[in-house]
Coordinates of C-alpha atoms in Angstrom, one line a residue:
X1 CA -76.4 -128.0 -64.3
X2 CA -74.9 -130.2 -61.4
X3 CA -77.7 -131.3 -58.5
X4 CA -74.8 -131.0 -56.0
X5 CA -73.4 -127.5 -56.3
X6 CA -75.5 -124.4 -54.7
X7 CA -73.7 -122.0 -56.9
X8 CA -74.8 -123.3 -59.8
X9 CA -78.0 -124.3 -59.2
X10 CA -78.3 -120.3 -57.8
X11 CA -77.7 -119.2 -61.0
X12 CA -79.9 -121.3 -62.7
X13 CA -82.4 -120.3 -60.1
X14 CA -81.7 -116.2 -61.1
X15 CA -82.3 -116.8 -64.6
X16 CA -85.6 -118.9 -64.4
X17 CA -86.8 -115.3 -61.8
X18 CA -85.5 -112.9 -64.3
X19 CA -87.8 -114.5 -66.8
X20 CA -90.8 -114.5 -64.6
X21 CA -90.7 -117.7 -62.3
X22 CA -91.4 -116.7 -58.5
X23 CA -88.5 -117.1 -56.0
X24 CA -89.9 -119.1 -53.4
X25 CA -91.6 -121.4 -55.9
X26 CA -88.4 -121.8 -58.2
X27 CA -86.0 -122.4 -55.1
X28 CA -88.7 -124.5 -53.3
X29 CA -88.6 -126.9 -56.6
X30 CA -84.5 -126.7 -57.0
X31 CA -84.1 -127.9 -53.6
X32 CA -86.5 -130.9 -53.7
X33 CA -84.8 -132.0 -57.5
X34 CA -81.3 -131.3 -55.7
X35 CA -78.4 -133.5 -53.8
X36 CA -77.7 -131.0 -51.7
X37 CA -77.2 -131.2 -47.7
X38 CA -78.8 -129.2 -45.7
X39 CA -75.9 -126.7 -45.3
X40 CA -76.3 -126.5 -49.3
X41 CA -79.4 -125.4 -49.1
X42 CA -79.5 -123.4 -46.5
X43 CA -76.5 -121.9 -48.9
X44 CA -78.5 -121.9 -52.4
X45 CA -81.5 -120.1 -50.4
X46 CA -79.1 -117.7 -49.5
X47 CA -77.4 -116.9 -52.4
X48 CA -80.5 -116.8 -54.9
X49 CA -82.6 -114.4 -52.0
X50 CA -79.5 -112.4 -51.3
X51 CA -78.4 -111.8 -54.8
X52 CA -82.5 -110.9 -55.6
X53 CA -82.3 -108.7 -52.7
X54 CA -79.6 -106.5 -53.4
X55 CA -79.6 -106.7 -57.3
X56 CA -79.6 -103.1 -57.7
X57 CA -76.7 -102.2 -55.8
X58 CA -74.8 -105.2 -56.8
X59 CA -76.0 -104.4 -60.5
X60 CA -74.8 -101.0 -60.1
X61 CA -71.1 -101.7 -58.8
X62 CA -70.7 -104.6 -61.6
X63 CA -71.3 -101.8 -64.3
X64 CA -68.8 -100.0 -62.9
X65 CA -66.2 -103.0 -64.2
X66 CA -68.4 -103.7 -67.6
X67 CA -68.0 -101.3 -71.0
X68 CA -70.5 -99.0 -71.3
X69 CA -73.5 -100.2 -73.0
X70 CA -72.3 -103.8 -73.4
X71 CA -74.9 -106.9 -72.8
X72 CA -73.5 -109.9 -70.7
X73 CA -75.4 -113.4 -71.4
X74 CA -77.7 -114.1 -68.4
X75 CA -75.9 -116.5 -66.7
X76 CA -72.7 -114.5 -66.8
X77 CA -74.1 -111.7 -65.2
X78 CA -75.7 -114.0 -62.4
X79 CA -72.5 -115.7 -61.9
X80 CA -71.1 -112.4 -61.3
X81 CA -73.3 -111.0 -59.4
X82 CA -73.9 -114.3 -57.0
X83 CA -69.8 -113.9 -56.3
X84 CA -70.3 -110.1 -55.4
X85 CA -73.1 -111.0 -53.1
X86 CA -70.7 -113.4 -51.3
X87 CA -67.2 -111.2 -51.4
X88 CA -69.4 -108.1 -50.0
X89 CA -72.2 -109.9 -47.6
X90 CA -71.1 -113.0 -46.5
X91 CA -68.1 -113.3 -44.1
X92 CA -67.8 -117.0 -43.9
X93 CA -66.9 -117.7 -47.5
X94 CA -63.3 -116.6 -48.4
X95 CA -62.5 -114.9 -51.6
X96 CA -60.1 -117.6 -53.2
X97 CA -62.7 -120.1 -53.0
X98 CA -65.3 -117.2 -54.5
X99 CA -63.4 -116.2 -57.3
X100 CA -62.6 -119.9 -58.0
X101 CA -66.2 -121.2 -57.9
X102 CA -67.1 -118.5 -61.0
X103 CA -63.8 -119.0 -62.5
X104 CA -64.7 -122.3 -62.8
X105 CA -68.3 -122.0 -63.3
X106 CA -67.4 -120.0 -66.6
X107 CA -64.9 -122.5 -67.8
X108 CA -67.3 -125.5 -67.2
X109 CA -70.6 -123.2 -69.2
X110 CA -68.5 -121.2 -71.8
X111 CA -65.7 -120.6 -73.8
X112 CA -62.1 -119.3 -73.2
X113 CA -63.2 -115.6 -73.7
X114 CA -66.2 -115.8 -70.8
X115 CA -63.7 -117.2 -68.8
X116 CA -60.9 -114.8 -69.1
X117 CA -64.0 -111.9 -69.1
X118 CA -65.2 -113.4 -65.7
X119 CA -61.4 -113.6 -63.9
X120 CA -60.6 -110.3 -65.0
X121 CA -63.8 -108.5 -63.2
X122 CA -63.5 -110.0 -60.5
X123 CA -59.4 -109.5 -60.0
X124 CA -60.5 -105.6 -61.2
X125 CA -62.7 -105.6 -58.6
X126 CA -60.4 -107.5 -55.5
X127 CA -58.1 -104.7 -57.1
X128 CA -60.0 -101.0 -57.1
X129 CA -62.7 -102.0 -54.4
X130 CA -66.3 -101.4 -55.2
X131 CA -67.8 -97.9 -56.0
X132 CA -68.5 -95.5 -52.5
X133 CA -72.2 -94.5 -53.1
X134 CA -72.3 -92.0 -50.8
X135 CA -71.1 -90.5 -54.1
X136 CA -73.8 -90.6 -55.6
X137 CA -75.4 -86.9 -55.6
X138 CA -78.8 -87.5 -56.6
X139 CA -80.2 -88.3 -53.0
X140 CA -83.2 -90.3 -54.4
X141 CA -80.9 -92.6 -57.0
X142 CA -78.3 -93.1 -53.5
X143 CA -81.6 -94.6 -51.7
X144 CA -82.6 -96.9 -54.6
X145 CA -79.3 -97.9 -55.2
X146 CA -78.7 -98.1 -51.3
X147 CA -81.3 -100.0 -50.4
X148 CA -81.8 -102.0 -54.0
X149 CA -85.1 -100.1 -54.5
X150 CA -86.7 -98.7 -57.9
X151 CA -86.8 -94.6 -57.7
X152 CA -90.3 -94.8 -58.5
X153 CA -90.9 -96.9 -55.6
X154 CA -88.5 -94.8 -52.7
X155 CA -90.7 -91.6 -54.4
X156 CA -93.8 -93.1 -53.5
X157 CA -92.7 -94.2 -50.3
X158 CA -91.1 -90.5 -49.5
X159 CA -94.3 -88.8 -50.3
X160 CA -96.3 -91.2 -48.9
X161 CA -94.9 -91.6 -45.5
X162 CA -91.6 -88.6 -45.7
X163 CA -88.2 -89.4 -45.9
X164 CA -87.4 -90.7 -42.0
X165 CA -90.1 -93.2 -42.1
X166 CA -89.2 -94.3 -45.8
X167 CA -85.5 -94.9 -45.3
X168 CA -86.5 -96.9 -41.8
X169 CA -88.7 -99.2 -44.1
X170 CA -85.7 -99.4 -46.4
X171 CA -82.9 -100.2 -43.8
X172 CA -85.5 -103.7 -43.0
X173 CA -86.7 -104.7 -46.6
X174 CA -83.4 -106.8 -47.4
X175 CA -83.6 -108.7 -43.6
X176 CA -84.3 -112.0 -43.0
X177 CA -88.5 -112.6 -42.8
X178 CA -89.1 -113.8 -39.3
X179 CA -91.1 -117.4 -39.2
X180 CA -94.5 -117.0 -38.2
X181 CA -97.2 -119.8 -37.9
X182 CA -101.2 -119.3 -36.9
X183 CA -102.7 -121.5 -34.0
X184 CA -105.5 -123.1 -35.3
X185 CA -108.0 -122.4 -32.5
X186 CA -110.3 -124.9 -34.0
X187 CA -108.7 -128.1 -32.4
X188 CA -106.1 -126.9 -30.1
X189 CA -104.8 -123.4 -27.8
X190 CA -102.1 -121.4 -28.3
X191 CA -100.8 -122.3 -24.8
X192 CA -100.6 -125.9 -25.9
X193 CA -99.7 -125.2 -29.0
X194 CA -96.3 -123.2 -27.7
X195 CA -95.7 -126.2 -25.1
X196 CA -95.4 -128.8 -27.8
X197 CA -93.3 -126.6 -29.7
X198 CA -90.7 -126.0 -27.4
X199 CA -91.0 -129.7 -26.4
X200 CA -90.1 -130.4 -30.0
X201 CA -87.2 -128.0 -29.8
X202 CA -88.3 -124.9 -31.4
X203 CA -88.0 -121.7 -30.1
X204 CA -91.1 -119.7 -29.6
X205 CA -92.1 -116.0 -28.6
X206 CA -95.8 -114.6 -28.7
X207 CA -96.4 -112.4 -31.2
X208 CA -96.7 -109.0 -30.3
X209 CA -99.0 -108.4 -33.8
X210 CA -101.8 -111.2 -33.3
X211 CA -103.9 -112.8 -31.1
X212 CA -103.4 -116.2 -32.8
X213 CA -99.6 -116.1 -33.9
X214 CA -96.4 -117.7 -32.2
X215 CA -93.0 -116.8 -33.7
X216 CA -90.6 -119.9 -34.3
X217 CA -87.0 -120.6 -34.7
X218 CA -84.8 -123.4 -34.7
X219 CA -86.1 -125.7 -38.2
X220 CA -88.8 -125.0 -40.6
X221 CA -91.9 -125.0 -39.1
X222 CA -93.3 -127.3 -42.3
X223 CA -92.0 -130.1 -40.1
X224 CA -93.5 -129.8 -37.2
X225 CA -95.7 -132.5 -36.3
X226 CA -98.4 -130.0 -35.3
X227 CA -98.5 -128.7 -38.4
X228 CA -98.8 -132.1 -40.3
X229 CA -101.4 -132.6 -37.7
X230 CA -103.2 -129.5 -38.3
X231 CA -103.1 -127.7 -35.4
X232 CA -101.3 -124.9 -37.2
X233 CA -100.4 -123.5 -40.3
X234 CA -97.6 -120.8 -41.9
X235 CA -99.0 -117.4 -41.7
X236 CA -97.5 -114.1 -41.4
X237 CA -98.6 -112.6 -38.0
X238 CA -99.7 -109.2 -40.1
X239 CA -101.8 -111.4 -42.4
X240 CA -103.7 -112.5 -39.8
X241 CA -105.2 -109.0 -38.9
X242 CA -107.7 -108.4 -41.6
X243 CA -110.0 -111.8 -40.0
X244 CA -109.6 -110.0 -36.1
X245 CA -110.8 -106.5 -37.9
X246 CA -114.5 -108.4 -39.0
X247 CA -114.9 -109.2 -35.1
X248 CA -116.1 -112.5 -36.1
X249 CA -119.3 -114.2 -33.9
X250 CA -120.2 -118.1 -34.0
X251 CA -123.2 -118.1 -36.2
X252 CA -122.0 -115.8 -39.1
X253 CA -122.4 -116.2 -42.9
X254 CA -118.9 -114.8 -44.2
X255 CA -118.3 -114.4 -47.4
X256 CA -113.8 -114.3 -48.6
X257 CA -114.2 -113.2 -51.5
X258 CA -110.1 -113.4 -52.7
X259 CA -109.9 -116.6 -50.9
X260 CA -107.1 -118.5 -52.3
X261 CA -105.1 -120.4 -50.8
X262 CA -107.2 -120.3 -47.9
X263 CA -105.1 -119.0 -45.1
X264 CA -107.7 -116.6 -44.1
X265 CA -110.4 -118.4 -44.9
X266 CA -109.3 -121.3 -42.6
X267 CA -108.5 -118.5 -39.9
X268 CA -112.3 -117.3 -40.5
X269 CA -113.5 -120.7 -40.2
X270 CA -111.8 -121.6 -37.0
X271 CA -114.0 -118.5 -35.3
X272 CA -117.9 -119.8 -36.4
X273 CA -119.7 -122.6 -35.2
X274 CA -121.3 -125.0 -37.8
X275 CA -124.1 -125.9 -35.5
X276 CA -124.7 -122.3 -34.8
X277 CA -125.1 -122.0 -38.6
X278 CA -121.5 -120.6 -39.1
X279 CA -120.0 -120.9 -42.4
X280 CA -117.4 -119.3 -44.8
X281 CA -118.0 -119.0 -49.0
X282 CA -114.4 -118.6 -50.2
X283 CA -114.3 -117.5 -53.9
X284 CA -111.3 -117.9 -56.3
X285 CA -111.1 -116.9 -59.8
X286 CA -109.3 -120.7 -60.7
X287 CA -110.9 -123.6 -60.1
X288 CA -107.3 -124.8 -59.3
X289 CA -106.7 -123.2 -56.2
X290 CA -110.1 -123.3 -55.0
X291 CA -108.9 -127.3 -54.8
X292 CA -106.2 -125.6 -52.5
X293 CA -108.4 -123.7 -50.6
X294 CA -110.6 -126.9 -50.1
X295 CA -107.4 -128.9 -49.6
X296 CA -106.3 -126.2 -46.5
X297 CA -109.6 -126.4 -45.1
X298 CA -109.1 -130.4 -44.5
X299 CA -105.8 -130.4 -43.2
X300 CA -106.9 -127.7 -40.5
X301 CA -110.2 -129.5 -39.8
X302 CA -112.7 -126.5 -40.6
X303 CA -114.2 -128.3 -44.0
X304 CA -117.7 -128.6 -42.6
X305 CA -118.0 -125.1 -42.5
X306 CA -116.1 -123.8 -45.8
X307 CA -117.8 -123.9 -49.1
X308 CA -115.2 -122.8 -51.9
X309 CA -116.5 -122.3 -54.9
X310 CA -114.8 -120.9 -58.7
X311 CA -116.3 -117.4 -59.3
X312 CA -115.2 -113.6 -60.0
X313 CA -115.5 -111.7 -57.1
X314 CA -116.6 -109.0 -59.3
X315 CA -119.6 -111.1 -60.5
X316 CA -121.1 -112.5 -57.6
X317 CA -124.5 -110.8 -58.3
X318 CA -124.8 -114.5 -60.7
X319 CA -125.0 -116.8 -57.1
X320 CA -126.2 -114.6 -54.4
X321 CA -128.7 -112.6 -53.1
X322 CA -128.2 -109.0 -51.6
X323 CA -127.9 -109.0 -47.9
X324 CA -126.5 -112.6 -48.0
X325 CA -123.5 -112.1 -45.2
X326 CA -122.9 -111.2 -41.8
X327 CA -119.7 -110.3 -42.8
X328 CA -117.0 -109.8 -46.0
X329 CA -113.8 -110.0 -46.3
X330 CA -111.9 -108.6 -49.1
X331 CA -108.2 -109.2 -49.2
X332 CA -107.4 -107.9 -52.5
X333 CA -105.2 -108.8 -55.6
X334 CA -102.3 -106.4 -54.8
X335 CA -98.9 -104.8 -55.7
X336 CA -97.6 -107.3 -52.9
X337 CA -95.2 -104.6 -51.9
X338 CA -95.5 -105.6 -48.2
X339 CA -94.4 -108.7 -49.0
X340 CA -90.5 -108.0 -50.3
X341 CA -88.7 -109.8 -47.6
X342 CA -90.2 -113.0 -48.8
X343 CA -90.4 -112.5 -52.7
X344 CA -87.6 -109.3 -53.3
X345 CA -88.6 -109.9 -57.0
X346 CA -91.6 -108.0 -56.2
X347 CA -90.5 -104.4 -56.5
X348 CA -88.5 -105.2 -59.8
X349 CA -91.5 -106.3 -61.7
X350 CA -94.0 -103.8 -60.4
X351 CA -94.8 -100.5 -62.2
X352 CA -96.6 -97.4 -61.2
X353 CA -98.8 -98.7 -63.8
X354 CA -99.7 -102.0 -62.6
X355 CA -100.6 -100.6 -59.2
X356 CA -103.3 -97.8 -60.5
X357 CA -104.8 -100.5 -62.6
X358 CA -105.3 -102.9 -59.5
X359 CA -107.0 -99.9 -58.1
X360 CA -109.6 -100.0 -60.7
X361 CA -109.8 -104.2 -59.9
X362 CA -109.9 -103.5 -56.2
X363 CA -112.7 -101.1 -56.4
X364 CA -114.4 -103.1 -58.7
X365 CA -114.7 -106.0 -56.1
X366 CA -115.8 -103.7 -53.4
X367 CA -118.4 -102.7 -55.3
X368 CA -119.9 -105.7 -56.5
X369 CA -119.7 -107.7 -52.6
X370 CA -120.6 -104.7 -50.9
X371 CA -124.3 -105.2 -52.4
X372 CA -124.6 -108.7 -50.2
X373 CA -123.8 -107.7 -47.0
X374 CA -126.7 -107.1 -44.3
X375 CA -127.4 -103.7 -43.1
X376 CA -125.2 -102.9 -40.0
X377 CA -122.8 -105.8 -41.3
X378 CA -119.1 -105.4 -41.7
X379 CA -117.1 -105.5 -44.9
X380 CA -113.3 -105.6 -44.5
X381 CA -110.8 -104.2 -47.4
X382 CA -107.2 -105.4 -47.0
X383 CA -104.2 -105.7 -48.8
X384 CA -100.6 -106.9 -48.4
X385 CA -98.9 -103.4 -50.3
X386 CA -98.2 -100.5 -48.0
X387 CA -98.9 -98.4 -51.2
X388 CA -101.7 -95.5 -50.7
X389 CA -102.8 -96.2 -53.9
X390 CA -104.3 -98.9 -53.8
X391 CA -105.1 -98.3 -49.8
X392 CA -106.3 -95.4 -48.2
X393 CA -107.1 -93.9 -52.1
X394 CA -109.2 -96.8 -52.5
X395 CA -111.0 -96.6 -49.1
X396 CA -111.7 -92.8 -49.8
X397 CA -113.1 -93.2 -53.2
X398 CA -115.2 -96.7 -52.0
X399 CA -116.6 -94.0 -49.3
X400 CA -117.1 -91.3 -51.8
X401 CA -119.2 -93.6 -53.6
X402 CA -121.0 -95.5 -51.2
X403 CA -122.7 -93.4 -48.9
X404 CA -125.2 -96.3 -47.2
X405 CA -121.1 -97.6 -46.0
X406 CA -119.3 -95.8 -43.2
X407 CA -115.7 -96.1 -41.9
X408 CA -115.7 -97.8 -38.7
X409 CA -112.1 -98.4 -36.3
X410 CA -110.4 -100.9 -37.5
X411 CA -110.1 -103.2 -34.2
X412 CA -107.4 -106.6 -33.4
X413 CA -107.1 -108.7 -30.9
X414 CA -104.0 -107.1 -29.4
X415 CA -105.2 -103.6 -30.1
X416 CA -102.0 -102.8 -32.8
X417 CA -101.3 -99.2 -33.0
X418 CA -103.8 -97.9 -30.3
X419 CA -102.5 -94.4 -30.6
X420 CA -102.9 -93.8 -34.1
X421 CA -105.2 -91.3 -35.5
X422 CA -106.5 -92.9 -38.4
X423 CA -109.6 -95.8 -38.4
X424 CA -108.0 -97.3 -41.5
X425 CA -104.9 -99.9 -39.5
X426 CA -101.1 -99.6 -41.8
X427 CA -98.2 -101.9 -41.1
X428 CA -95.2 -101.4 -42.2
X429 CA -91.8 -103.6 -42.7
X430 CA -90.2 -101.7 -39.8
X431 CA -93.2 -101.2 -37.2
X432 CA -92.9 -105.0 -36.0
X433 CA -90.4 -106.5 -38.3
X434 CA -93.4 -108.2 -40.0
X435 CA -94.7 -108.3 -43.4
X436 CA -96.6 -104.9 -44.4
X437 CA -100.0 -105.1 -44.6
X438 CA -103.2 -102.5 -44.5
X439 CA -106.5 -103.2 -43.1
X440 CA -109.9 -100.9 -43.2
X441 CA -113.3 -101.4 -42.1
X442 CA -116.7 -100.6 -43.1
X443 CA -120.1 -100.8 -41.8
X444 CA -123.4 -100.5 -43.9
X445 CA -126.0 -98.7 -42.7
X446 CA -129.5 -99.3 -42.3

C-alpha cells in the first residue's frame, strides 16, 4: 500500500477494523507510518470514520448493485464502499475523480475482472441512483438502516427510552465528537487555563456538562503546550461526572477500582491533599496499563498521591481490609455504547449477549469493593453505555442485594439535569452533544 494516498491507506485501515483492530488505534498508527499532509489526513480520518459510521446503510445500497448471495474480497467491498461514502456525503470531492481513484485502486490491487466488477457498480450506481429507504416498510429495519444501527440495538433503545428519544439519539451518533480536554486543577485554573488557550489560537467555550471541562477547536489539543506541560489532559466532558458524583474532600482514601488509563484517577487525584493524607489506589487487571495509569499520573503532577497497583477488582479482599476507603469509584468494563461517535465500530461488534454477561462482571465488582468502603462512605457505579442493562438493572439488583447500601442523588458540579426524577444521572448522545455516559450513587449505612 502507498504511504501517500488516503484512499488506500483507508481501505487498508477498514480491513485491519473488520478483523478486530480499534479505529482510533489503527488510524492513529496509519497516520504516524504515513507521508501524508495534513489535508491527507484530515482526509484518511474521514473516510475510514465515515465509511465505519455509516456502514450499514452504505452496505445496504451496495447490495442493491451486487448478485444475491455473492461474497466480494475485503478490500473490494471497502473500496466500494469508501467511494459511496464520498459520492453521497462529501460535497467537495467530485465524482470523476471518485470513480477514478477505485477504478484505479482495483487495477493497481487486482486483476482485469475486479476492475471491470468495480467500474460497472459504480457507473450502475451514477446511473439508477441509490435505493429510497423510506421504502423500507419494516419501521425498525428503516431506523437501523437509517441511522447505520443494528435492530437489536434501535429495539433496545425504543423500549428503553420510546421511539422520539431513540431516533433523536440516532440523528447525533454519526456527528462529529466535539473536543473536550479536563483542567487539571492540580497546578493551574480553568480561567488561566482558557486564557492561554485562546492566546495559543484555540477556540474555547465552557462546558455546559462539567465543572472542570473547556471545549476546544481550531488543532488538536495533543499539541498544546499546556497539555505537554500537564496542565490538562483529553477527556470527554461526560466522563468527567462520575469523580464530581463522590463529592470528593482533601484527606480521602479513594479507591478506582477500573482505573486504566487513569483519566479519572488523575481527575480524583487533583481533588485530595497528600499532606492531609489524600490518596488514590487505582487498580487494573494488566500490569501494562497500570504503567499507563502511573505514566498519566506523572505527566499531570498528582504521582505523590496515586498508588497503582495490578489486581482484579473482583478480588481485592487479597490486599485490603474492609472499611479501607472514604470513597469508591467504579467505572465499569462496559458495552461502550455511549462512546460511538469516537469508536462507530462499537455497535457492530456488540451483542445482546456480551452486554448481559458484563452485567454479571459489573455486579461482580460491586460486590467485592463494596465490602471496603467505611460506613456512611460513598461508592460510585458508572459506565460509558446508555444501555439499562448494564445500568439502572444493575443499580436495582446491587440494591436488592445490599441492603446496608442506599441510593443517594447523584450530585455534579454544574448540577446536570436538575429536573429529573430519578437519583441515578443518564446522558445521552443528544442531551449535550457529548459522549453518553450513566452515573449512580450509593451510600453505606452504619
Amino acid at each position: 500500500m502507498t504511504k501517500d494516498n488516503p484512499r488506500a491507506l483507508a481501505v487498508e485501515s477498514l480491513t485491519r477494523v473488520a478483523n478486530g483492530a480499534y479505529s482510533n488505534l489503527q488510524l492513529d498508527k496509519m497516520i504516524a507510518k504515513s507521508d501524508l499532509n495534513d489535508a491527507d489526513r484530515r482526509l484518511l480520518t474521514n473516510l475510514v470514520y465515515g465509511t465505519i459510521q455509516h456502514r450499514l446503510t452504505l452496505d445496504y445500497y451496495l447490495r442493491s448493485f451486487v448478485k444475491p448471495g455473492e461474497r466480494l474480497e475485503p478490500w473490494v467491498e471497502n473500496t466500494l464502499l469508501i467511494a459511496l461514502y464520498q459520492l453521497l456525503y462529501l460535497d467537495r470531492i467530485p465524482k470523476r475523480a471518485i470513480f477514478n481513484e477505485a477504478i484505479q485502486f482495483a487495477k493497481d490491487n487486482g486483476h482485469e475482472g475486479i476492475r471491470r466488477f468495480v467500474t460497472g457498480i459504480l457507473h450502475a450506481i451514477d446511473r439508477q441512483g441509490v435505493p429510497d429507504l423510506n421504502q423500507i416498510s419494516d419501521p425498525l429495519k428503516r431506523l437501523s438502516v437509517t441511522y447505520s444501527m443494528p435492530t437489536w440495538l434501535v429495539t433496545r433503545l425504543t423500549d428503553q427510552l420510546g421511539a422520539e428519544k431513540t431516533q433523536s439519539i440516532l440523528a447525533t451518533i454519526n456527528q462529529p465528537a466535539a473536543q473536550s480536554v479536563r483542567v487539571n486543577t492540580a497546578v493551574t485554573t480553568k480561567t488561566e487555563a482558557k486564557a492561554e488557550l485562546e492566546m495559543a489560537g484555540f477556540t474555547v467555550t465552557e462546558s455546559e456538562v462539567s465543572g472542570e471541562g473547556l471545549r476546544i477547536d481550531g488543532q488538536p489539543a495533543s499539541r498544546s503546550e499546556l497539555f505537554n506541560q500537564g496542565q490538562m489532559t483529553i477527556q470527554d466532558e461526560s466522563a468527567m461526572l462520575p469523580v464530581e458524583a463522590l463529592q470528593l474532600q482533601p484527606g480521602d482514601q479513594v479507591l478506582d477500582a477500573c482505573a486504566a488509563p487513569g483519566g479519572k484517577t488523575t481527575q480524583i487525584a487533583a481533588a485530595l491533599d497528600p499532606e492531609k493524607g489524600g490518596q488514590v489506589t487505582a487498580l487494573d487487571l494488566h500490569e501494562k496499563k497500570v504503567k499507563l495509569i502511573a505514566k498519566n499520573a506523572a505527566r499531570l503532577q498528582v504521582a505523590d498521591r496515586v498508588n497503582a497497583m495490578a489486581l482484579d477488582a473482583r478480588k481485592v479482599d487479597s490486599e485490603f481490609s474492609d472499611a479501607t476507603f472514604d470513597k469508591i469509584l467504579v467505572d465499569a468494563p462496559c458495552s461502550g455504547i455511549g462512546l460511538i461517535r469516537r469508536k462507530p465500530e462499537i455497535r457492530y461488534d456488540k451483542t445482546p449477549q456480551d452486554s448481559e454477561h458484563l452485567q454479571t462482571i459489573q455486579l461482580a465488582i460491586l460486590d467485592a469493593v463494596s465490602r471496603k468502603l467505611k460506613p456512611q462512605g460513598t461508592l460510585v457505579y458508572s459506565t460509558c453505555t446508555i444501555l439499562a442493562t448494564e445500568n439502572d438493572d444493575v443499580v436495582a439488583q446491587f440494591l436488592a442485594t445490599h441492603p446496608n447500601f442506599e441510593s443517594v442523588r447523584v450530585t455534579t458540579t454544574k448540577n446536570v439535569k436538575a429536573d429529573r426524577e430519578t437519583a441515578t444521572l443518564s446522558i445521552y448522545p443528544d442531551d449535550f452533544d457529548t459522549d453518553g455516559f450513566f452515573v449512580s450513587a450509593f451510600r453505606r449505612k452504619n
